[in-house]
Amino acid sequence: MKRIVTIQDISCFGKCSLTVALPIISAMGVEAAILPTAVLSTHTGGFKNFTFHDLSEDIPKIFAHWKRESIDFDAIYTGYLGSLEQIDQMKEFIDAKPKKTLAFVDPAMADNGVLYTGFTPEFARHMATLCAKADVIVPNITEASFMLGVEYKESGYDKEYVEDILKRLAALGAKKTVLTGVSFEEDKLGVAMYDSEKDEFFYYFNERLDCKFHGTGDVFASACVGALMNEKTLQEALKIAADYTVECIRLTIPDREKYWYGVEFERAIPFLLKSLDK
C-alpha cells in the first residue's frame, strides 16, 4: 500500500484541508499520514471567533522522530501553510526526502484575485521557493499570479496567457505545473498542465457550475495525489480529480444553505472509486 503524508491545517469542524484530505486519500486505498500545521475549532469560511493554535514548534520534532524511526513516504503533499517559517520547514523536509518520493504542492493562499486573510505578497514570493522544489504544483491562477508577480486576469485571457504562466512556474523549478480554474468559454471550467520534461501542454474541461464552495481546491488536490498513488498518469489524475470535484459540487447544489460550509464530498466517493477503475 502506498503511503502519503499530507501537511496542512486541520479544522475540527468544517470541510477543508486535512478534514477533506484524510478521508479522500484513505478511500482511494492509500495510507494517509498527517501532519497538522495548525488546529482550528472550525474553518474560516463562515464561522466567527474560531480558535487557532499554531503547531510550527512541533513540526521539526515530528520530522526528527520520523527520521529516527526510518519512516518514509511515497508522496509528500503540502497544502495550506500559515507562515514563512512553515514554508522553510517544508523545503527542508522535501530536500531530505528520497529521490523516489513525489513532492506535490498545493500553494493554498489566494483566490479570485486576492490573497487570503493574513497573507502578504512576501508570503506568496516565498511560497514560490517551495514550489520550486516540487514535482507537481497545482495553484489556481490567482496564486500563480502572486508567486510570479504577473498580471492577474479573471477572464478574457487566451492560451498564450495560460501557457506563459505555466512555463514561468516551471522555470521556478517544478517539473509539472498545473493551473486550476482555467476557462476560455463561459460555460466551461477546467485545468491546464505543462510537463517541462516533455515540453507538452494538456487541457481538460468540465461543465462550469455557477456557484462557489469552500474547500473545493482541497478536494481536487487530494483526489489528484490519491490518483497518482494509484499509478495514474498526471493527465489521468487531473481528469479524475476534476470530475470528482464537479460531482461533489453537483450533489451539494440542492442544499444552497451549505455553500459557505463545503461540498458533500462523502456522497461522491463511490463516483471517485469508479473513476479509478476506468
PDB file of N, CA, C and O in Angstrom, residues 226-254:
ATOM      1  N   GLY A 226      -4.075  11.286  -4.717  1.00  0.00           N
ATOM      2  CA  GLY A 226      -4.514   9.916  -4.496  1.00  0.00           C
ATOM      3  C   GLY A 226      -4.521   9.102  -5.774  1.00  0.00           C
ATOM      4  O   GLY A 226      -4.135   7.925  -5.781  1.00  0.00           O
ATOM      5  N   ALA A 227      -4.934   9.712  -6.865  1.00  0.00           N
ATOM      6  CA  ALA A 227      -4.935   9.026  -8.154  1.00  0.00           C
ATOM      7  C   ALA A 227      -3.508   8.738  -8.619  1.00  0.00           C
ATOM      8  O   ALA A 227      -3.227   7.675  -9.182  1.00  0.00           O
ATOM      9  N   LEU A 228      -2.594   9.675  -8.394  1.00  0.00           N
ATOM     10  CA  LEU A 228      -1.198   9.442  -8.759  1.00  0.00           C
ATOM     11  C   LEU A 228      -0.627   8.245  -7.999  1.00  0.00           C
ATOM     12  O   LEU A 228       0.158   7.462  -8.547  1.00  0.00           O
ATOM     13  N   MET A 229      -1.047   8.082  -6.751  1.00  0.00           N
ATOM     14  CA  MET A 229      -0.579   6.939  -5.962  1.00  0.00           C
ATOM     15  C   MET A 229      -1.250   5.639  -6.392  1.00  0.00           C
ATOM     16  O   MET A 229      -0.826   4.553  -5.980  1.00  0.00           O
ATOM     17  N   ASN A 230      -2.280   5.731  -7.211  1.00  0.00           N
ATOM     18  CA  ASN A 230      -2.912   4.564  -7.812  1.00  0.00           C
ATOM     19  C   ASN A 230      -2.375   4.298  -9.212  1.00  0.00           C
ATOM     20  O   ASN A 230      -3.042   3.681 -10.040  1.00  0.00           O
ATOM     21  N   GLU A 231      -1.174   4.795  -9.464  1.00  0.00           N
ATOM     22  CA  GLU A 231      -0.451   4.550 -10.716  1.00  0.00           C
ATOM     23  C   GLU A 231      -1.091   5.220 -11.934  1.00  0.00           C
ATOM     24  O   GLU A 231      -0.867   4.795 -13.071  1.00  0.00           O
ATOM     25  N   LYS A 232      -1.888   6.255 -11.719  1.00  0.00           N
ATOM     26  CA  LYS A 232      -2.424   7.015 -12.837  1.00  0.00           C
ATOM     27  C   LYS A 232      -1.382   8.024 -13.318  1.00  0.00           C
ATOM     28  O   LYS A 232      -0.566   8.520 -12.529  1.00  0.00           O
ATOM     29  N   THR A 233      -1.410   8.329 -14.613  1.00  0.00           N
ATOM     30  CA  THR A 233      -0.569   9.416 -15.110  1.00  0.00           C
ATOM     31  C   THR A 233      -1.128  10.734 -14.572  1.00  0.00           C
ATOM     32  O   THR A 233      -2.269  10.801 -14.088  1.00  0.00           O
ATOM     33  N   LEU A 234      -0.340  11.801 -14.677  1.00  0.00           N
ATOM     34  CA  LEU A 234      -0.842  13.090 -14.193  1.00  0.00           C
ATOM     35  C   LEU A 234      -2.058  13.530 -14.996  1.00  0.00           C
ATOM     36  O   LEU A 234      -3.020  14.060 -14.436  1.00  0.00           O
ATOM     37  N   GLN A 235      -2.057  13.295 -16.307  1.00  0.00           N
ATOM     38  CA  GLN A 235      -3.231  13.646 -17.109  1.00  0.00           C
ATOM     39  C   GLN A 235      -4.468  12.896 -16.623  1.00  0.00           C
ATOM     40  O   GLN A 235      -5.543  13.490 -16.473  1.00  0.00           O
ATOM     41  N   GLU A 236      -4.320  11.609 -16.369  1.00  0.00           N
ATOM     42  CA  GLU A 236      -5.446  10.814 -15.868  1.00  0.00           C
ATOM     43  C   GLU A 236      -5.876  11.294 -14.484  1.00  0.00           C
ATOM     44  O   GLU A 236      -7.074  11.388 -14.196  1.00  0.00           O
ATOM     45  N   ALA A 237      -4.906  11.602 -13.632  1.00  0.00           N
ATOM     46  CA  ALA A 237      -5.212  12.058 -12.271  1.00  0.00           C
ATOM     47  C   ALA A 237      -5.953  13.389 -12.288  1.00  0.00           C
ATOM     48  O   ALA A 237      -6.874  13.609 -11.495  1.00  0.00           O
ATOM     49  N   LEU A 238      -5.567  14.286 -13.186  1.00  0.00           N
ATOM     50  CA  LEU A 238      -6.249  15.580 -13.284  1.00  0.00           C
ATOM     51  C   LEU A 238      -7.693  15.400 -13.734  1.00  0.00           C
ATOM     52  O   LEU A 238      -8.599  16.075 -13.221  1.00  0.00           O
ATOM     53  N   LYS A 239      -7.918  14.508 -14.676  1.00  0.00           N
ATOM     54  CA  LYS A 239      -9.291  14.224 -15.116  1.00  0.00           C
ATOM     55  C   LYS A 239     -10.127  13.681 -13.963  1.00  0.00           C
ATOM     56  O   LYS A 239     -11.262  14.115 -13.725  1.00  0.00           O
ATOM     57  N   ILE A 240      -9.582  12.706 -13.256  1.00  0.00           N
ATOM     58  CA  ILE A 240     -10.301  12.092 -12.139  1.00  0.00           C
ATOM     59  C   ILE A 240     -10.621  13.140 -11.073  1.00  0.00           C
ATOM     60  O   ILE A 240     -11.752  13.224 -10.579  1.00  0.00           O
ATOM     61  N   ALA A 241      -9.630  13.954 -10.716  1.00  0.00           N
ATOM     62  CA  ALA A 241      -9.825  14.965  -9.675  1.00  0.00           C
ATOM     63  C   ALA A 241     -10.838  16.025 -10.097  1.00  0.00           C
ATOM     64  O   ALA A 241     -11.687  16.449  -9.301  1.00  0.00           O
ATOM     65  N   ALA A 242     -10.762  16.456 -11.355  1.00  0.00           N
ATOM     66  CA  ALA A 242     -11.691  17.473 -11.849  1.00  0.00           C
ATOM     67  C   ALA A 242     -13.120  16.932 -11.885  1.00  0.00           C
ATOM     68  O   ALA A 242     -14.069  17.606 -11.451  1.00  0.00           O
ATOM     69  N   ASP A 243     -13.283  15.717 -12.406  1.00  0.00           N
ATOM     70  CA  ASP A 243     -14.621  15.125 -12.493  1.00  0.00           C
ATOM     71  C   ASP A 243     -15.216  14.906 -11.098  1.00  0.00           C
ATOM     72  O   ASP A 243     -16.405  15.138 -10.876  1.00  0.00           O
ATOM     73  N   TYR A 244     -14.374  14.458 -10.173  1.00  0.00           N
ATOM     74  CA  TYR A 244     -14.842  14.224  -8.805  1.00  0.00           C
ATOM     75  C   TYR A 244     -15.262  15.528  -8.137  1.00  0.00           C
ATOM     76  O   TYR A 244     -16.309  15.595  -7.479  1.00  0.00           O
ATOM     77  N   THR A 245     -14.479  16.571  -8.313  1.00  0.00           N
ATOM     78  CA  THR A 245     -14.818  17.867  -7.708  1.00  0.00           C
ATOM     79  C   THR A 245     -16.147  18.384  -8.251  1.00  0.00           C
ATOM     80  O   THR A 245     -16.990  18.883  -7.492  1.00  0.00           O
ATOM     81  N   VAL A 246     -16.348  18.257  -9.556  1.00  0.00           N
ATOM     82  CA  VAL A 246     -17.613  18.692 -10.153  1.00  0.00           C
ATOM     83  C   VAL A 246     -18.781  17.872  -9.607  1.00  0.00           C
ATOM     84  O   VAL A 246     -19.851  18.409  -9.301  1.00  0.00           O
ATOM     85  N   GLU A 247     -18.574  16.570  -9.454  1.00  0.00           N
ATOM     86  CA  GLU A 247     -19.638  15.719  -8.908  1.00  0.00           C
ATOM     87  C   GLU A 247     -19.964  16.106  -7.465  1.00  0.00           C
ATOM     88  O   GLU A 247     -21.136  16.123  -7.069  1.00  0.00           O
ATOM     89  N   CYS A 248     -18.949  16.427  -6.681  1.00  0.00           N
ATOM     90  CA  CYS A 248     -19.176  16.886  -5.300  1.00  0.00           C
ATOM     91  C   CYS A 248     -20.029  18.154  -5.285  1.00  0.00           C
ATOM     92  O   CYS A 248     -20.957  18.293  -4.477  1.00  0.00           O
ATOM     93  N   ILE A 249     -19.704  19.086  -6.174  1.00  0.00           N
ATOM     94  CA  ILE A 249     -20.466  20.340  -6.252  1.00  0.00           C
ATOM     95  C   ILE A 249     -21.898  20.060  -6.693  1.00  0.00           C
ATOM     96  O   ILE A 249     -22.854  20.589  -6.109  1.00  0.00           O
ATOM     97  N   ARG A 250     -22.044  19.216  -7.714  1.00  0.00           N
ATOM     98  CA  ARG A 250     -23.373  18.913  -8.241  1.00  0.00           C
ATOM     99  C   ARG A 250     -24.279  18.311  -7.157  1.00  0.00           C
ATOM    100  O   ARG A 250     -25.456  18.651  -7.052  1.00  0.00           O
ATOM    101  N   LEU A 251     -23.736  17.450  -6.324  1.00  0.00           N
ATOM    102  CA  LEU A 251     -24.519  16.826  -5.266  1.00  0.00           C
ATOM    103  C   LEU A 251     -24.884  17.810  -4.164  1.00  0.00           C
ATOM    104  O   LEU A 251     -25.871  17.615  -3.447  1.00  0.00           O
ATOM    105  N   THR A 252     -24.097  18.856  -4.010  1.00  0.00           N
ATOM    106  CA  THR A 252     -24.315  19.819  -2.925  1.00  0.00           C
ATOM    107  C   THR A 252     -25.219  20.975  -3.333  1.00  0.00           C
ATOM    108  O   THR A 252     -25.841  21.619  -2.480  1.00  0.00           O
ATOM    109  N   ILE A 253     -25.314  21.250  -4.619  1.00  0.00           N
ATOM    110  CA  ILE A 253     -26.079  22.402  -5.104  1.00  0.00           C
ATOM    111  C   ILE A 253     -27.505  22.461  -4.570  1.00  0.00           C
ATOM    112  O   ILE A 253     -27.980  23.553  -4.192  1.00  0.00           O
ATOM    113  N   PRO A 254     -28.248  21.357  -4.493  1.00  0.00           N
ATOM    114  CA  PRO A 254     -29.635  21.468  -3.995  1.00  0.00           C
ATOM    115  C   PRO A 254     -29.743  22.036  -2.587  1.00  0.00           C
ATOM    116  O   PRO A 254     -30.759  22.639  -2.242  1.00  0.00           O
TER     117      PRO A 254
END
